[in-house]
Amino acid sequence: MRVIICGAGQVGINIARYLSQFDTDITIIDINEGLVREALDTLDVQGIVGHASNPDILQQAGADDAEMIVAVTQVDEINMVACQVAHSLFKIPTKVARIRQNSFLKRQYDELFASEHLPIDHVIAPETEVAKAIMRRLRLPGVSDVIPINEDEVFAASIRTLPDTPILGTPLNHIAELFPGLNMTLATIVRDGAAFVPDRLTILEPHDEVFVIAPKSSQQQILDVFGHREREGRRVMIVGAGNIGMNLAQMIEDESPHVRVKLVEQDSERARHAAERLTRAQVLHGDSLENDLLLEASIGNVETVVAVTNEDEVNILVSLLAKRMGAERAITLVNRPSFGPLVSQLGIDAPLSARMITVSSILAHVRQGQILSVYGIADGFGELYEIIAPERSPVVGKSLHEANLPKGILVVGLLRTKKADDGEQKIEFEAPRGETVIQAGERVIFFVEASMVKKAQRLFSVGIAY
């Protein structure tokens, strides 16, 4: 399987890292020779220095027999032209492009990416995806990460334990006894910056970051069990009127009219543009790190501050300052991978990685045989897969006890079709137990540590096939 990735930035490299786990022939194209050299040094890929939209460069990258092109350079126009050339000259079947400019994504231009115009099969808009991720967090205070599985019918989220969380000091195998009917699985725990997969005897401690999988119907009960009784925020301050901040403010105006929004922007032109576009949000022009501006914005009455400027340091500092001045929660955009563990330890409630959200969005559109979706969790510690269990898998037809999965691979949920009282078929989540038997054709959710991905693929007999 040959795949061409245009762009050797963080997004392109992470997609290449993921796809290289399969039997895939990958070529990365970038105009920056240093980035290409770094990719060649760290990954099992080929690299070409040049413009991704150049037909000669694409041909040199193997476009004649490639099955997919993923265009994620920093320039939308290059991504679009690369897909057009890939389609018109080389007949590459699957084309994915990252598009960042909102002007290309307006509803009145929906036909732009049709096959007879700009033939792009999947358009990924990073700023829109990040804004959607923030909206999910705003609707669920107490949750720092939410992954949409099965159209949000599965509650897959990262929850932080509190000093008064009721289940602290309780081995995990006793939680079901204390809370009968609680249908959930714990996939990972991040403690003091280190992630691990819990076992039956693991005891939760204060400030653990716990990734939980459960049915949507159990969501409120699980939040109660973890001691989170926060209400959905109705007063939000957004710091940064770039694409993410504007997309988020627009989503709140469109979808949550009960939420009051204040938007802070240092650049005068951006602030003016935001004030013209938004109808209900209050736009403040000034430096978000200045106490006077935060006092003017009544930061002490704000429930959630969302820091989404282009500077990680500004986002971190304004989040800490806002919480010190009375804001209840902070959602903070952090792009540098090295900052991820630090941010959680500083007391920021929900760090966001635009890089990981973008990669997960792209991978969700890359069909890998029986794999329906894949998400990176715990800051790259492992991956969450949703698959259709194939007949040839060695774990199919056995109980999980009999399958004896190796450490680092954990089945965390099954989506089974059941008949409702009204006779309609519906999909329900089921937390697996030792006696659970996986049947061929069932949808299985499993977690795997990064070092065990290839072994998990063999066990579940899944491979890449677009």
Tab-separated table of C-alpha atoms in Angstrom:
chain	number	residue	atom	x	y	z
A	1	MET	CA	0.000	0.000	0.000
A	2	ARG	CA	1.538	3.310	-1.098
A	3	VAL	CA	0.626	6.572	0.655
A	4	ILE	CA	1.907	10.078	-0.100
A	5	ILE	CA	1.929	12.604	2.746
A	6	CYS	CA	2.383	16.240	1.741
A	7	GLY	CA	3.792	18.218	4.648
A	8	ALA	CA	6.390	17.115	7.198
A	9	GLY	CA	5.155	19.245	10.087
A	10	GLN	CA	3.832	17.794	13.333
A	11	VAL	CA	0.557	16.652	11.771
A	12	GLY	CA	2.183	14.994	8.748
A	13	ILE	CA	4.826	13.295	10.886
A	14	ASN	CA	2.252	11.910	13.327
A	15	ILE	CA	0.117	10.538	10.494
A	16	ALA	CA	3.223	8.935	8.980
A	17	ARG	CA	4.156	7.485	12.356
A	18	TYR	CA	0.720	5.913	12.683
A	19	LEU	CA	0.492	4.543	9.128
A	20	SER	CA	4.032	3.160	9.267
A	21	GLN	CA	2.804	0.657	11.855
A	22	PHE	CA	1.009	-1.095	9.003
A	23	ASP	CA	2.532	-2.655	5.920
A	24	THR	CA	2.547	0.704	4.159
A	25	ASP	CA	4.974	2.337	1.748
A	26	ILE	CA	5.029	6.015	2.789
A	27	THR	CA	6.644	8.972	1.038
A	28	ILE	CA	6.725	12.388	2.693
A	29	ILE	CA	7.047	15.571	0.624
A	30	ASP	CA	8.061	18.938	2.064
A	31	ILE	CA	9.839	22.024	0.809
A	32	ASN	CA	11.853	22.163	4.052
A	33	GLU	CA	14.904	19.924	3.686
A	34	GLY	CA	15.490	19.839	7.445
A	35	LEU	CA	11.995	18.487	8.154
A	36	VAL	CA	12.369	15.813	5.467
A	37	ARG	CA	15.740	14.767	6.856
A	38	GLU	CA	14.273	14.533	10.363
A	39	ALA	CA	11.454	12.328	9.061
A	40	LEU	CA	13.954	10.016	7.357
A	41	ASP	CA	15.995	9.788	10.570
A	42	THR	CA	13.066	8.925	12.846
A	43	LEU	CA	10.605	6.980	10.666
A	44	ASP	CA	10.643	4.137	8.159
A	45	VAL	CA	9.602	6.402	5.272
A	46	GLN	CA	10.949	7.869	2.061
A	47	GLY	CA	11.341	11.622	1.709
A	48	ILE	CA	11.409	14.121	-1.145
A	49	VAL	CA	12.229	17.823	-0.947
A	50	GLY	CA	9.964	19.903	-3.203
A	51	HIS	CA	6.542	21.443	-3.746
A	52	ALA	CA	3.764	18.931	-3.067
A	53	SER	CA	1.603	20.329	-5.882
A	54	ASN	CA	4.291	19.808	-8.530
A	55	PRO	CA	3.386	16.896	-10.841
A	56	ASP	CA	7.038	15.863	-11.247
A	57	ILE	CA	7.493	15.739	-7.471
A	58	LEU	CA	4.311	13.693	-7.025
A	59	GLN	CA	5.387	11.272	-9.722
A	60	GLN	CA	8.786	10.949	-8.071
A	61	ALA	CA	6.948	10.127	-4.834
A	62	GLY	CA	5.177	7.209	-6.519
A	63	ALA	CA	1.866	8.815	-7.435
A	64	ASP	CA	1.424	6.440	-10.398
A	65	ASP	CA	0.531	3.577	-8.059
A	66	ALA	CA	-0.376	5.403	-4.828
A	67	GLU	CA	-3.740	4.670	-3.226
A	68	MET	CA	-3.941	7.696	-0.966
A	69	ILE	CA	-2.625	11.245	-0.721
A	70	VAL	CA	-2.848	13.196	2.538
A	71	ALA	CA	-2.125	16.900	1.971
A	72	VAL	CA	-1.413	18.664	5.276
A	73	THR	CA	1.031	21.434	4.380
A	74	GLN	CA	0.623	24.850	6.007
A	75	VAL	CA	-0.858	26.309	2.780
A	76	ASP	CA	-4.473	25.469	1.884
A	77	GLU	CA	-3.973	26.229	-1.800
A	78	ILE	CA	-1.056	23.802	-2.054
A	79	ASN	CA	-3.134	21.095	-0.357
A	80	MET	CA	-6.009	21.643	-2.772
A	81	VAL	CA	-3.861	21.730	-5.898
A	82	ALA	CA	-1.948	18.629	-4.766
A	83	CYS	CA	-5.250	16.736	-4.527
A	84	GLN	CA	-6.371	18.067	-7.913
A	85	VAL	CA	-3.125	16.971	-9.586
A	86	ALA	CA	-3.276	13.617	-7.798
A	87	HIS	CA	-6.782	13.084	-9.176
A	88	SER	CA	-6.408	14.454	-12.695
A	89	LEU	CA	-2.975	13.094	-13.603
A	90	PHE	CA	-2.467	10.062	-11.388
A	91	LYS	CA	-6.006	8.828	-10.540
A	92	ILE	CA	-5.155	8.432	-6.839
A	93	PRO	CA	-8.385	7.021	-5.347
A	94	THR	CA	-8.430	8.643	-1.879
A	95	LYS	CA	-7.548	12.280	-1.273
A	96	VAL	CA	-7.498	13.971	2.141
A	97	ALA	CA	-6.697	17.675	2.595
A	98	ARG	CA	-6.299	19.985	5.543
A	99	ILE	CA	-8.133	23.280	4.922
A	100	ARG	CA	-7.717	26.021	7.513
A	101	GLN	CA	-9.267	29.132	5.947
A	102	ASN	CA	-12.930	29.534	6.841
A	103	SER	CA	-13.657	31.220	3.505
A	104	PHE	CA	-13.204	27.848	1.758
A	105	LEU	CA	-15.545	26.127	4.214
A	106	LYS	CA	-18.644	28.294	4.000
A	107	ARG	CA	-21.885	26.429	3.383
A	108	GLN	CA	-22.582	28.304	0.155
A	109	TYR	CA	-19.360	26.803	-1.233
A	110	ASP	CA	-20.181	23.177	-0.379
A	111	GLU	CA	-19.821	22.156	-4.028
A	112	LEU	CA	-16.225	23.369	-4.193
A	113	PHE	CA	-14.799	19.993	-3.167
A	114	ALA	CA	-17.086	17.862	-5.331
A	115	SER	CA	-15.399	15.353	-7.643
A	116	GLU	CA	-16.102	17.442	-10.744
A	117	HIS	CA	-14.510	20.552	-9.176
A	118	LEU	CA	-11.769	20.081	-6.558
A	119	PRO	CA	-11.870	16.315	-5.986
A	120	ILE	CA	-11.122	16.009	-2.265
A	121	ASP	CA	-12.719	13.039	-0.517
A	122	HIS	CA	-12.206	14.251	3.055
A	123	VAL	CA	-11.649	17.860	4.129
A	124	ILE	CA	-10.182	18.344	7.587
A	125	ALA	CA	-10.573	21.781	9.166
A	126	PRO	CA	-8.298	21.799	12.251
A	127	GLU	CA	-9.656	24.963	13.825
A	128	THR	CA	-13.226	23.701	13.469
A	129	GLU	CA	-12.313	20.316	14.974
A	130	VAL	CA	-10.594	21.999	17.929
A	131	ALA	CA	-13.596	24.271	18.478
A	132	LYS	CA	-15.897	21.231	18.483
A	133	ALA	CA	-13.629	19.527	21.031
A	134	ILE	CA	-13.839	22.600	23.266
A	135	MET	CA	-17.638	22.647	22.955
A	136	ARG	CA	-17.752	19.039	24.176
A	137	ARG	CA	-15.687	20.039	27.214
A	138	LEU	CA	-17.833	23.100	27.933
A	139	ARG	CA	-20.921	20.920	28.023
A	140	LEU	CA	-19.279	18.500	30.454
A	141	PRO	CA	-17.514	20.401	33.249
A	142	GLY	CA	-15.183	18.118	35.172
A	143	VAL	CA	-14.172	16.299	31.991
A	144	SER	CA	-10.852	17.194	30.384
A	145	ASP	CA	-11.067	15.098	27.210
A	146	VAL	CA	-14.049	13.722	25.299
A	147	ILE	CA	-13.887	11.372	22.316
A	148	PRO	CA	-16.986	11.003	20.103
A	149	ILE	CA	-17.642	7.296	19.490
A	150	ASN	CA	-20.751	5.945	17.746
A	151	GLU	CA	-22.208	9.425	17.254
A	152	ASP	CA	-21.562	10.296	20.931
A	153	GLU	CA	-23.634	7.347	22.196
A	154	VAL	CA	-20.532	6.114	24.017
A	155	PHE	CA	-19.157	8.184	26.893
A	156	ALA	CA	-15.376	8.096	26.349
A	157	ALA	CA	-13.726	10.745	28.470
A	158	SER	CA	-10.854	11.674	30.735
A	159	ILE	CA	-11.946	12.604	34.277
A	160	ARG	CA	-9.772	13.929	37.090
A	161	THR	CA	-10.279	12.585	40.602
A	162	LEU	CA	-10.791	15.106	43.391
A	163	PRO	CA	-9.723	14.946	47.053
A	164	ASP	CA	-13.348	14.089	47.937
A	165	THR	CA	-14.003	11.641	45.064
A	166	PRO	CA	-16.087	8.861	46.696
A	167	ILE	CA	-14.156	5.954	45.153
A	168	LEU	CA	-10.671	7.002	46.321
A	169	GLY	CA	-8.904	4.232	48.218
A	170	THR	CA	-11.149	1.568	46.695
A	171	PRO	CA	-9.645	-1.213	44.529
A	172	LEU	CA	-11.190	-1.100	41.078
A	173	ASN	CA	-12.607	-4.610	41.394
A	174	HIS	CA	-14.738	-3.425	44.342
A	175	ILE	CA	-16.278	-0.418	42.601
A	176	ALA	CA	-18.911	-2.566	40.881
A	177	GLU	CA	-19.945	-3.919	44.304
A	178	LEU	CA	-20.334	-0.409	45.709
A	179	PHE	CA	-22.233	0.856	42.670
A	180	PRO	CA	-24.328	-1.989	41.208
A	181	GLY	CA	-25.236	-1.488	37.582
A	182	LEU	CA	-22.350	0.900	36.929
A	183	ASN	CA	-21.423	-0.077	33.373
A	184	MET	CA	-17.925	1.320	32.787
A	185	THR	CA	-14.317	0.385	32.020
A	186	LEU	CA	-11.180	2.265	33.022
A	187	ALA	CA	-8.621	2.261	30.195
A	188	THR	CA	-5.742	4.366	31.522
A	189	ILE	CA	-4.652	6.420	34.500
A	190	VAL	CA	-2.225	9.342	34.340
A	191	ARG	CA	-0.613	9.918	37.752
A	192	ASP	CA	2.103	12.503	38.385
A	193	GLY	CA	2.644	12.836	34.631
A	194	ALA	CA	3.092	9.079	34.023
A	195	ALA	CA	0.436	6.969	32.278
A	196	PHE	CA	-0.317	3.300	32.994
A	197	VAL	CA	-3.029	0.692	32.438
A	198	PRO	CA	-4.760	-0.132	35.751
A	199	ASP	CA	-5.478	-3.654	36.952
A	200	ARG	CA	-8.208	-5.004	39.232
A	201	LEU	CA	-6.308	-4.060	42.393
A	202	THR	CA	-5.374	-0.507	41.353
A	203	ILE	CA	-6.485	2.121	43.875
A	204	LEU	CA	-7.363	5.605	42.666
A	205	GLU	CA	-5.600	8.594	44.229
A	206	PRO	CA	-6.459	12.312	44.271
A	207	HIS	CA	-5.637	14.195	41.052
A	208	ASP	CA	-5.465	11.029	38.906
A	209	GLU	CA	-6.514	11.561	35.279
A	210	VAL	CA	-8.713	8.549	34.496
A	211	PHE	CA	-9.900	7.626	31.003
A	212	VAL	CA	-13.364	6.061	31.249
A	213	ILE	CA	-15.442	4.179	28.634
A	214	ALA	CA	-19.161	3.770	29.326
A	215	PRO	CA	-22.607	4.078	27.713
A	216	LYS	CA	-23.942	7.614	27.328
A	217	SER	CA	-26.781	6.702	29.713
A	218	SER	CA	-24.257	6.232	32.556
A	219	GLN	CA	-22.571	9.589	32.021
A	220	GLN	CA	-24.141	11.477	34.936
A	221	GLN	CA	-23.792	8.551	37.331
A	222	ILE	CA	-20.074	8.296	36.509
A	223	LEU	CA	-19.545	12.024	37.041
A	224	ASP	CA	-21.288	11.657	40.424
A	225	VAL	CA	-19.085	8.689	41.344
A	226	PHE	CA	-16.009	10.791	40.579
A	227	GLY	CA	-17.381	13.660	42.657
A	228	HIS	CA	-18.026	16.048	39.752
A	229	ARG	CA	-21.273	17.937	40.182
A	230	GLU	CA	-20.378	21.056	38.247
A	231	ARG	CA	-23.081	22.572	36.100
A	232	GLU	CA	-22.590	23.509	32.468
A	233	GLY	CA	-20.865	26.881	32.321
A	234	ARG	CA	-23.018	29.860	31.371
A	235	ARG	CA	-20.269	32.498	31.521
A	236	VAL	CA	-17.271	31.892	29.243
A	237	MET	CA	-14.277	34.050	28.404
A	238	ILE	CA	-12.359	33.219	25.202
A	239	VAL	CA	-8.825	34.550	24.890
A	240	GLY	CA	-7.758	34.832	21.246
A	241	ALA	CA	-9.874	35.819	18.233
A	242	GLY	CA	-8.034	33.671	15.717
A	243	ASN	CA	-9.765	30.936	13.741
A	244	ILE	CA	-10.272	28.684	16.787
A	245	GLY	CA	-11.559	31.444	19.031
A	246	MET	CA	-13.909	32.801	16.368
A	247	ASN	CA	-15.208	29.343	15.438
A	248	LEU	CA	-15.865	28.606	19.116
A	249	ALA	CA	-17.615	31.928	19.740
A	250	GLN	CA	-19.781	31.382	16.650
A	251	MET	CA	-20.672	27.832	17.761
A	252	ILE	CA	-21.684	29.066	21.206
A	253	GLU	CA	-23.876	31.786	19.674
A	254	ASP	CA	-25.504	29.287	17.307
A	255	GLU	CA	-25.886	26.284	19.641
A	256	SER	CA	-25.917	27.635	23.218
A	257	PRO	CA	-27.871	30.917	23.377
A	258	HIS	CA	-27.969	30.657	27.196
A	259	VAL	CA	-24.167	31.049	27.412
A	260	ARG	CA	-22.701	34.533	27.786
A	261	VAL	CA	-19.376	35.013	25.979
A	262	LYS	CA	-16.589	37.547	26.370
A	263	LEU	CA	-13.833	37.501	23.757
A	264	VAL	CA	-10.436	39.091	24.443
A	265	GLU	CA	-8.074	39.921	21.576
A	266	GLN	CA	-4.848	41.954	21.637
A	267	ASP	CA	-4.705	42.716	17.903
A	268	SER	CA	-6.937	45.711	17.118
A	269	GLU	CA	-7.876	44.566	13.596
A	270	ARG	CA	-8.864	41.095	14.781
A	271	ALA	CA	-10.852	42.555	17.656
A	272	ARG	CA	-12.731	44.858	15.270
A	273	HIS	CA	-13.430	41.956	12.906
A	274	ALA	CA	-14.723	39.827	15.803
A	275	ALA	CA	-17.007	42.613	16.999
A	276	GLU	CA	-18.487	42.939	13.512
A	277	ARG	CA	-19.071	39.195	13.026
A	278	LEU	CA	-20.442	38.230	16.437
A	279	THR	CA	-23.906	39.304	17.503
A	280	ARG	CA	-24.064	38.513	21.237
A	281	ALA	CA	-20.445	38.175	22.411
A	282	GLN	CA	-18.769	41.104	24.156
A	283	VAL	CA	-15.406	41.776	22.469
A	284	LEU	CA	-12.605	43.354	24.526
A	285	HIS	CA	-9.446	44.738	22.935
A	286	GLY	CA	-6.303	44.435	25.064
A	287	ASP	CA	-3.604	42.245	26.600
A	288	SER	CA	-5.115	39.243	28.367
A	289	LEU	CA	-2.130	39.115	30.746
A	290	GLU	CA	-2.923	42.558	32.159
A	291	ASN	CA	-4.768	42.481	35.482
A	292	ASP	CA	-6.776	45.593	34.631
A	293	LEU	CA	-8.250	43.996	31.513
A	294	LEU	CA	-9.144	40.801	33.362
A	295	LEU	CA	-10.803	42.848	36.097
A	296	GLU	CA	-12.715	44.788	33.428
A	297	ALA	CA	-13.853	41.431	32.034
A	298	SER	CA	-15.067	40.449	35.549
A	299	ILE	CA	-12.853	37.380	35.476
A	300	GLY	CA	-13.908	36.475	39.007
A	301	ASN	CA	-17.436	35.779	37.742
A	302	VAL	CA	-16.329	33.694	34.750
A	303	GLU	CA	-16.949	29.968	35.026
A	304	THR	CA	-14.623	28.885	32.195
A	305	VAL	CA	-11.715	30.656	30.532
A	306	VAL	CA	-10.685	29.238	27.139
A	307	ALA	CA	-7.170	30.290	26.077
A	308	VAL	CA	-6.624	29.670	22.353
A	309	THR	CA	-4.050	32.198	21.174
A	310	ASN	CA	-1.187	31.158	18.885
A	311	GLU	CA	1.304	31.275	21.795
A	312	ASP	CA	1.425	28.311	24.191
A	313	GLU	CA	3.106	30.409	26.875
A	314	VAL	CA	0.366	33.058	26.738
A	315	ASN	CA	-2.342	30.393	26.918
A	316	ILE	CA	-0.758	28.768	29.966
A	317	LEU	CA	-0.077	32.023	31.811
A	318	VAL	CA	-3.486	33.569	31.182
A	319	SER	CA	-5.168	30.336	32.323
A	320	LEU	CA	-3.207	30.313	35.584
A	321	LEU	CA	-3.771	34.038	36.124
A	322	ALA	CA	-7.511	33.752	35.421
A	323	LYS	CA	-7.905	30.871	37.883
A	324	ARG	CA	-5.947	32.787	40.510
A	325	MET	CA	-8.319	35.723	40.044
A	326	GLY	CA	-11.440	33.596	40.475
A	327	ALA	CA	-12.255	31.751	37.229
A	328	GLU	CA	-13.528	28.265	38.037
A	329	ARG	CA	-12.049	26.299	35.136
A	330	ALA	CA	-9.462	26.707	32.383
A	331	ILE	CA	-9.329	25.062	28.955
A	332	THR	CA	-5.914	25.682	27.417
A	333	LEU	CA	-4.585	25.147	23.898
A	334	VAL	CA	-1.055	23.698	23.977
A	335	ASN	CA	0.705	22.786	20.747
A	336	ARG	CA	4.146	21.781	21.987
A	337	PRO	CA	4.158	18.086	22.985
A	338	SER	CA	6.722	18.752	25.725
A	339	PHE	CA	4.289	21.104	27.489
A	340	GLY	CA	1.499	18.507	27.791
A	341	PRO	CA	2.501	16.772	31.057
A	342	LEU	CA	3.551	20.086	32.611
A	343	VAL	CA	0.205	21.773	31.994
A	344	SER	CA	-1.818	19.143	33.858
A	345	GLN	CA	0.455	19.375	36.888
A	346	LEU	CA	0.021	23.167	36.986
A	347	GLY	CA	-3.674	22.731	37.739
A	348	ILE	CA	-5.110	23.572	34.334
A	349	ASP	CA	-8.330	21.627	34.007
A	350	ALA	CA	-8.362	20.692	30.320
A	351	PRO	CA	-5.240	21.011	28.167
A	352	LEU	CA	-5.917	20.747	24.431
A	353	SER	CA	-3.583	19.536	21.703
A	354	ALA	CA	-4.601	20.840	18.279
A	355	ARG	CA	-2.017	18.504	16.763
A	356	MET	CA	-3.560	15.362	18.283
A	357	ILE	CA	-7.115	16.482	17.506
A	358	THR	CA	-6.178	17.089	13.854
A	359	VAL	CA	-4.366	13.755	13.537
A	360	SER	CA	-7.297	11.881	15.086
A	361	SER	CA	-9.707	13.664	12.726
A	362	ILE	CA	-7.686	12.642	9.696
A	363	LEU	CA	-7.229	9.067	10.881
A	364	ALA	CA	-10.980	8.802	11.448
A	365	HIS	CA	-11.403	9.303	7.673
A	366	VAL	CA	-8.667	6.834	6.774
A	367	ARG	CA	-10.413	3.479	6.593
A	368	GLN	CA	-8.046	0.769	7.741
A	369	GLY	CA	-9.771	-2.464	6.845
A	370	GLN	CA	-11.931	-3.443	9.828
A	371	ILE	CA	-10.872	-0.351	11.833
A	372	LEU	CA	-13.727	2.160	12.136
A	373	SER	CA	-11.846	4.811	14.094
A	374	VAL	CA	-8.686	5.374	16.090
A	375	TYR	CA	-7.802	8.026	18.666
A	376	GLY	CA	-4.623	8.852	20.525
A	377	ILE	CA	-5.152	9.248	24.280
A	378	ALA	CA	-3.094	10.017	27.379
A	379	ASP	CA	-0.814	12.330	25.382
A	380	GLY	CA	0.407	9.581	23.061
A	381	PHE	CA	0.708	6.825	25.682
A	382	GLY	CA	-1.690	4.670	23.707
A	383	GLU	CA	-4.508	4.450	21.183
A	384	LEU	CA	-8.196	3.686	21.358
A	385	TYR	CA	-9.512	1.600	18.455
A	386	GLU	CA	-13.042	0.882	17.319
A	387	ILE	CA	-13.076	-2.158	15.027
A	388	ILE	CA	-15.327	-4.791	13.518
A	389	ALA	CA	-14.112	-8.119	14.857
A	390	PRO	CA	-13.095	-10.338	11.894
A	391	GLU	CA	-13.696	-14.080	11.885
A	392	ARG	CA	-10.000	-14.857	11.477
A	393	SER	CA	-9.022	-13.042	14.678
A	394	PRO	CA	-7.584	-15.409	17.325
A	395	VAL	CA	-9.587	-13.615	20.039
A	396	VAL	CA	-12.968	-14.182	18.349
A	397	GLY	CA	-15.116	-16.974	19.792
A	398	LYS	CA	-13.218	-17.081	23.082
A	399	SER	CA	-13.951	-15.541	26.449
A	400	LEU	CA	-11.573	-12.765	27.422
A	401	HIS	CA	-10.225	-15.059	30.137
A	402	GLU	CA	-9.378	-17.661	27.484
A	403	ALA	CA	-7.969	-15.076	25.087
A	404	ASN	CA	-5.441	-14.073	27.768
A	405	LEU	CA	-4.588	-10.747	26.167
A	406	PRO	CA	-1.035	-9.549	26.854
A	407	LYS	CA	-0.386	-6.643	29.207
A	408	GLY	CA	-0.868	-3.346	27.409
A	409	ILE	CA	-3.866	-4.524	25.347
A	410	LEU	CA	-7.287	-4.115	26.930
A	411	VAL	CA	-10.791	-4.644	25.547
A	412	VAL	CA	-12.748	-1.751	27.047
A	413	GLY	CA	-16.158	-2.060	25.415
A	414	LEU	CA	-18.432	-3.768	22.916
A	415	LEU	CA	-21.200	-2.228	20.824
A	416	ARG	CA	-23.849	-4.904	20.441
A	417	THR	CA	-27.069	-4.799	18.457
A	418	LYS	CA	-30.076	-5.562	20.653
A	419	LYS	CA	-33.829	-5.479	20.180
A	420	ALA	CA	-35.584	-2.694	22.077
A	421	ASP	CA	-39.002	-3.023	23.733
A	422	ASP	CA	-40.640	-1.483	20.676
A	423	GLY	CA	-39.027	-4.106	18.422
A	424	GLU	CA	-36.505	-1.710	16.908
A	425	GLN	CA	-32.856	-2.740	16.644
A	426	LYS	CA	-30.443	-0.485	18.500
A	427	ILE	CA	-26.755	-0.524	19.378
A	428	GLU	CA	-25.903	-0.678	23.086
A	429	PHE	CA	-22.589	-0.379	24.879
A	430	GLU	CA	-21.490	-3.254	27.082
A	431	ALA	CA	-18.553	-3.167	29.458
A	432	PRO	CA	-16.621	-6.434	29.009
A	433	ARG	CA	-16.079	-8.971	31.774
A	434	GLY	CA	-13.801	-11.999	31.960
A	435	GLU	CA	-16.535	-14.282	30.658
A	436	THR	CA	-17.419	-11.961	27.734
A	437	VAL	CA	-17.072	-13.668	24.329
A	438	ILE	CA	-16.327	-11.530	21.269
A	439	GLN	CA	-18.284	-12.656	18.228
A	440	ALA	CA	-17.284	-12.088	14.593
A	441	GLY	CA	-18.838	-8.947	13.165
A	442	GLU	CA	-19.273	-7.227	16.511
A	443	ARG	CA	-17.945	-3.733	17.096
A	444	VAL	CA	-15.153	-3.854	19.647
A	445	ILE	CA	-13.428	-0.961	21.413
A	446	PHE	CA	-9.961	-1.736	22.701
A	447	PHE	CA	-7.078	0.241	24.141
A	448	VAL	CA	-3.458	-0.531	23.323
A	449	GLU	CA	-0.229	0.962	24.588
A	450	ALA	CA	1.864	2.532	21.828
A	451	SER	CA	4.572	-0.137	22.131
A	452	MET	CA	2.004	-2.932	21.627
A	453	VAL	CA	0.198	-1.641	18.529
A	454	LYS	CA	1.608	-4.185	16.074
A	455	LYS	CA	0.884	-7.069	18.433
A	456	ALA	CA	-2.685	-5.830	18.872
A	457	GLN	CA	-3.150	-5.640	15.108
A	458	ARG	CA	-2.098	-9.286	14.794
A	459	LEU	CA	-4.394	-10.372	17.629
A	460	PHE	CA	-7.384	-8.571	16.173
A	461	SER	CA	-6.379	-9.355	12.592
A	462	VAL	CA	-6.749	-5.795	11.357
A	463	GLY	CA	-4.651	-4.159	8.700
A	464	ILE	CA	-4.676	-1.177	6.414
A	465	ALA	CA	-6.981	-1.320	3.389
A	466	TYR	CA	-8.665	1.841	2.171
